[in-house]
mmCIF file of C-alpha atoms and ligand atoms in Angstrom:
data_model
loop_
_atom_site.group_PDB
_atom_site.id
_atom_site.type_symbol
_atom_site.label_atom_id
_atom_site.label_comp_id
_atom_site.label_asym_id
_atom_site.label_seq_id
_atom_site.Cartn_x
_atom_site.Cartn_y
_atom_site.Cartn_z
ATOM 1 C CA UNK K 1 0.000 0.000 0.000
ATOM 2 C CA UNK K 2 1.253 3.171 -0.804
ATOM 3 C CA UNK K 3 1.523 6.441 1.727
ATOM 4 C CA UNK K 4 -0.756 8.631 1.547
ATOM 5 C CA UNK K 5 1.991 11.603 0.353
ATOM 6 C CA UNK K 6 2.911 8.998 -2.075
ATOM 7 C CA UNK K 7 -0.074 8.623 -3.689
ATOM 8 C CA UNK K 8 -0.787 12.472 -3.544
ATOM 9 C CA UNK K 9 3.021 12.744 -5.374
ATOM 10 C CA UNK K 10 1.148 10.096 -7.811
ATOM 11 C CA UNK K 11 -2.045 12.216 -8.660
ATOM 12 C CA UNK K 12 0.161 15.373 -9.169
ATOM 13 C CA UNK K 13 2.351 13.313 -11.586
ATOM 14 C CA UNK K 14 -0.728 12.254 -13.705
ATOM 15 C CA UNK K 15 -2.749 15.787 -13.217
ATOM 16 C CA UNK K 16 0.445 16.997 -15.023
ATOM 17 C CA UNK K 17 0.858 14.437 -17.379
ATOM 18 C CA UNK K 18 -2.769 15.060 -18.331
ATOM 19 C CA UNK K 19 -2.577 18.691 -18.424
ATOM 20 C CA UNK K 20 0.293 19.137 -19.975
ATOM 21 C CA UNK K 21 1.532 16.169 -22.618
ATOM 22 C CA UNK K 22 5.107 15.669 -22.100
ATOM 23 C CA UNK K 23 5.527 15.214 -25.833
ATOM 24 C CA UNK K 24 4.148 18.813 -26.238
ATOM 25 C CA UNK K 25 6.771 20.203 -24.181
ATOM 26 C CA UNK K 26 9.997 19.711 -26.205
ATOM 27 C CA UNK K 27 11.731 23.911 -25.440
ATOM 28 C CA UNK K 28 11.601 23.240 -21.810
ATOM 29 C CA UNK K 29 12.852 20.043 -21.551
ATOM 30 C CA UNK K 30 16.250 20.406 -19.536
ATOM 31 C CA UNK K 31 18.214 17.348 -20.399
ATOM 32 C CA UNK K 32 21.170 17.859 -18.745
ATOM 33 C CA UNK K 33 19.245 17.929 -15.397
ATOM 34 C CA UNK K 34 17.449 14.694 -16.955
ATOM 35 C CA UNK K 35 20.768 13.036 -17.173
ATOM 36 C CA UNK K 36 21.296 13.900 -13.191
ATOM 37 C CA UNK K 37 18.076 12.655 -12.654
ATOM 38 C CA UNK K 38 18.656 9.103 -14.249
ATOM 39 C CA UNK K 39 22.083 9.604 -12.427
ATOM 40 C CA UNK K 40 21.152 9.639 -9.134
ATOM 41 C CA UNK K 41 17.895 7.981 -9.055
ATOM 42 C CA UNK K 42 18.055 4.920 -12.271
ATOM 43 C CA UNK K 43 21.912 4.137 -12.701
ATOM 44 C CA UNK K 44 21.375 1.682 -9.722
ATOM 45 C CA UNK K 45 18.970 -0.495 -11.773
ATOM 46 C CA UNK K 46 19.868 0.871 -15.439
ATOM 47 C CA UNK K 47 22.728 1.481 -17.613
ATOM 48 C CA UNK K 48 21.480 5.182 -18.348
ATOM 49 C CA UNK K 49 24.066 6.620 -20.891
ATOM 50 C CA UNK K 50 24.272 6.596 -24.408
ATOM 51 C CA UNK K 51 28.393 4.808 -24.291
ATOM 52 C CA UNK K 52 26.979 2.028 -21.873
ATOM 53 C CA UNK K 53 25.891 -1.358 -23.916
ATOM 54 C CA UNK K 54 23.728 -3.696 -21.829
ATOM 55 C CA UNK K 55 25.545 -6.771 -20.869
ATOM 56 C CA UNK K 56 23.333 -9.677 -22.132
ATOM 57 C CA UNK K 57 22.879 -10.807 -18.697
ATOM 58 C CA UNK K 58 21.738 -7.855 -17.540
ATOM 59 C CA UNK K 59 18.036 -7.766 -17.442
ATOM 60 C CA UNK K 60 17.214 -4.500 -17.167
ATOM 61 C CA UNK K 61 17.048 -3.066 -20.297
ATOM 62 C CA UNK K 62 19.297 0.136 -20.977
ATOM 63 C CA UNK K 63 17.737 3.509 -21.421
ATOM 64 C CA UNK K 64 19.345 3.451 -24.904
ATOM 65 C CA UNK K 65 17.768 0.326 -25.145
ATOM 66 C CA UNK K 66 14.025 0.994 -23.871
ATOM 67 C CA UNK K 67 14.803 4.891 -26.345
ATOM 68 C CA UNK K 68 14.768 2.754 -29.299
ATOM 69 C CA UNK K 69 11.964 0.519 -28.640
ATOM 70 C CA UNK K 70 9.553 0.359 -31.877
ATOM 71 C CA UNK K 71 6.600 2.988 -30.999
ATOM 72 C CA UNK K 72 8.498 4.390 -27.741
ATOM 73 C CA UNK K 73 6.806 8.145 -26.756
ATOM 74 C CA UNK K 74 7.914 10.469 -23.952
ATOM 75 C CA UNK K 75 3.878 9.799 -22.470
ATOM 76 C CA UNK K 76 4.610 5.963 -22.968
ATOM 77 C CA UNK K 77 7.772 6.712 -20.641
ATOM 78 C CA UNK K 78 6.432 8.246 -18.292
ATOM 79 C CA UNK K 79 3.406 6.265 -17.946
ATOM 80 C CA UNK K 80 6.101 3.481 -17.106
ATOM 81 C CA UNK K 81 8.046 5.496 -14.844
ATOM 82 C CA UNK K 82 4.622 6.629 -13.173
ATOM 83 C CA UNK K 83 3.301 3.106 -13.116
ATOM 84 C CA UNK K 84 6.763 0.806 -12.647
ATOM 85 C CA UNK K 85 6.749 -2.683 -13.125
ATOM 86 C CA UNK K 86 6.999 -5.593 -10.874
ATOM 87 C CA UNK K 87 10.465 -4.937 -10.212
ATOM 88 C CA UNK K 88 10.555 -1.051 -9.757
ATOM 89 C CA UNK K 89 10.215 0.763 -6.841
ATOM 90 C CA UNK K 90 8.051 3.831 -6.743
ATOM 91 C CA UNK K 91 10.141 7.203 -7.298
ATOM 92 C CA UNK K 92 10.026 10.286 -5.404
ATOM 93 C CA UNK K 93 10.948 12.827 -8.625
ATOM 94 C CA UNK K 94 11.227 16.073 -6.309
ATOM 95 C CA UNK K 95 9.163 18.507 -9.243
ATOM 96 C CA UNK K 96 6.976 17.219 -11.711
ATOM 97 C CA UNK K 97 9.336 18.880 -14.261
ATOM 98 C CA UNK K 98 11.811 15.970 -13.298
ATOM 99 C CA UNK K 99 9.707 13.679 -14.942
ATOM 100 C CA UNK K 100 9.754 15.538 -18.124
ATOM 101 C CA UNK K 101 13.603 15.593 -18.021
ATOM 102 C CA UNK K 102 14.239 12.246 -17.410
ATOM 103 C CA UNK K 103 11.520 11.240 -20.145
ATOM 104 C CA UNK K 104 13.171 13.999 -22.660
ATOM 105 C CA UNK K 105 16.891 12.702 -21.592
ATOM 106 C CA UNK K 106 15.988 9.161 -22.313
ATOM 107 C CA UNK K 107 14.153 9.985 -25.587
ATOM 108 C CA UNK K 108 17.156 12.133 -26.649
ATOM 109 C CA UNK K 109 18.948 8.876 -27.274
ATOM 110 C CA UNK K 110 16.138 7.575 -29.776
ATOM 111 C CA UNK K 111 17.865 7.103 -32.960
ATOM 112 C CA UNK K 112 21.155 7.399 -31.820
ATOM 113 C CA UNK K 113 22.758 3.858 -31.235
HETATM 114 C C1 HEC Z 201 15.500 -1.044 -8.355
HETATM 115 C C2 HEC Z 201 15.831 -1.115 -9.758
HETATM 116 C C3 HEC Z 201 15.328 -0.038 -10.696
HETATM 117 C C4 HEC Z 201 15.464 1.329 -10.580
HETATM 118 C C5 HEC Z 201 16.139 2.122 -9.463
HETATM 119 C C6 HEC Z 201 14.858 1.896 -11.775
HETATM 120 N N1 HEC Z 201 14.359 0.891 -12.566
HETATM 121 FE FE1 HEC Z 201 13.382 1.135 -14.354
HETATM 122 N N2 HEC Z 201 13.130 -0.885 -14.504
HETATM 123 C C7 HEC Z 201 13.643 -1.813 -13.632
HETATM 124 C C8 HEC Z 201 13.341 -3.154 -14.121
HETATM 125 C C9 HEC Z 201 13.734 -4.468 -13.457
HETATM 126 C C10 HEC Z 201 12.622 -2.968 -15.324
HETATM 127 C C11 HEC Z 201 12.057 -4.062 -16.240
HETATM 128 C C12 HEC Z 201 10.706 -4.441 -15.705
HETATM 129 C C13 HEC Z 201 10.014 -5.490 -16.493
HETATM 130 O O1 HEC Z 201 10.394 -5.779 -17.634
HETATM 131 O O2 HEC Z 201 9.052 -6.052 -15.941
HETATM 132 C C14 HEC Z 201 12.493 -1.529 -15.538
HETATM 133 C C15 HEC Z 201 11.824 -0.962 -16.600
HETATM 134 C C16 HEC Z 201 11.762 0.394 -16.846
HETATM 135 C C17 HEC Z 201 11.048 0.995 -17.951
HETATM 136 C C18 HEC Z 201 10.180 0.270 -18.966
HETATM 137 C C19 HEC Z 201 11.039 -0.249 -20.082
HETATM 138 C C20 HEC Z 201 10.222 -0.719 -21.256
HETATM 139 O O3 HEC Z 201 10.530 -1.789 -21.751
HETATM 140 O O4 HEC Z 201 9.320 0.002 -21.702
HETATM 141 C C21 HEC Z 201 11.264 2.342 -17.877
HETATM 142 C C22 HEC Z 201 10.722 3.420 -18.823
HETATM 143 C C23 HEC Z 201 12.097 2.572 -16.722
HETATM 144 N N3 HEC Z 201 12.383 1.373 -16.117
HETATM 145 C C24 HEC Z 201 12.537 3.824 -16.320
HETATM 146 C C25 HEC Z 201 13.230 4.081 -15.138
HETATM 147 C C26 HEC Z 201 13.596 5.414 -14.685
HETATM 148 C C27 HEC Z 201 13.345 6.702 -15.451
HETATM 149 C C28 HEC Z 201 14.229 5.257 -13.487
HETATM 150 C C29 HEC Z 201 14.755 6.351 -12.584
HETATM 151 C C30 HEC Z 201 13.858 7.442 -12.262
HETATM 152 C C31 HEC Z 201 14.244 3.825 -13.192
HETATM 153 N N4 HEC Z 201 13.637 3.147 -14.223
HETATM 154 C C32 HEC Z 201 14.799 3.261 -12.044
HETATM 155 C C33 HEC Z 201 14.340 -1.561 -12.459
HETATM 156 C C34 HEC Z 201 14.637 -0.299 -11.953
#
């Protein structure tokens, strides 16, 4: 069960998500703040730069990786960032801007590798 500020972090996430479409929000996107972001809070789990290749028993896929997915979208992103999988924790992003930035700095390496 989640805490209660938790879940109030949650419905702030989505009431900006909804509001404002991450997609739709390209000029404000600051990716170097996104790159910090993944830094601190997804390099435990992830290999979150562009130079680091995903060991094939590593089973969480890179960002570079889950970036090129067929039909990947900043609001696909960050509905799984918003709604983790089995293995993810919940995140406390401190603005909902940081959600933005780590979904732009991810997307940023679509196309790349
Ligand atoms: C405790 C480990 C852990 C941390 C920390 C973590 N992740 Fe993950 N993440 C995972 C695992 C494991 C998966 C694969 C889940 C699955 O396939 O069921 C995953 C999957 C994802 C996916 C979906 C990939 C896809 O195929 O579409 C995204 C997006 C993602 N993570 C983003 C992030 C972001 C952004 C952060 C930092 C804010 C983060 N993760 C931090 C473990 C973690």
């Amino acid at each position: 069960m989640l805490k209660r500020s938790s879940q109030w972090r949650a419905i702030v996430f989505i009431a900006t998500v909804v509001t404002s479409p991450v997609a739709g929000q390209e000029g404000s996107t600051d990716y170097a703040k996104g790159a910090l972001i993944a830094e601190r809070a997804c390099s435990l789990c992830h290999d979150v730069t562009i130079d680091e290749s995903d060991p094939p028993e590593n089973k969480v896929p890179s960002f570079v990786k889950i970036a090129n997915e067929p039909h990947q979208s900043a609001d696909r992103l960050a509905e799984n960032i918003l709604f983790p999988h089995r293995d993810m924790p919940q995140f406390s992003l401190d603005a909902p801007s940081d959600l933005r930035d780590v979904t732009g700095y991810i997307m940023s390496m679509r196309g790349k590798k």
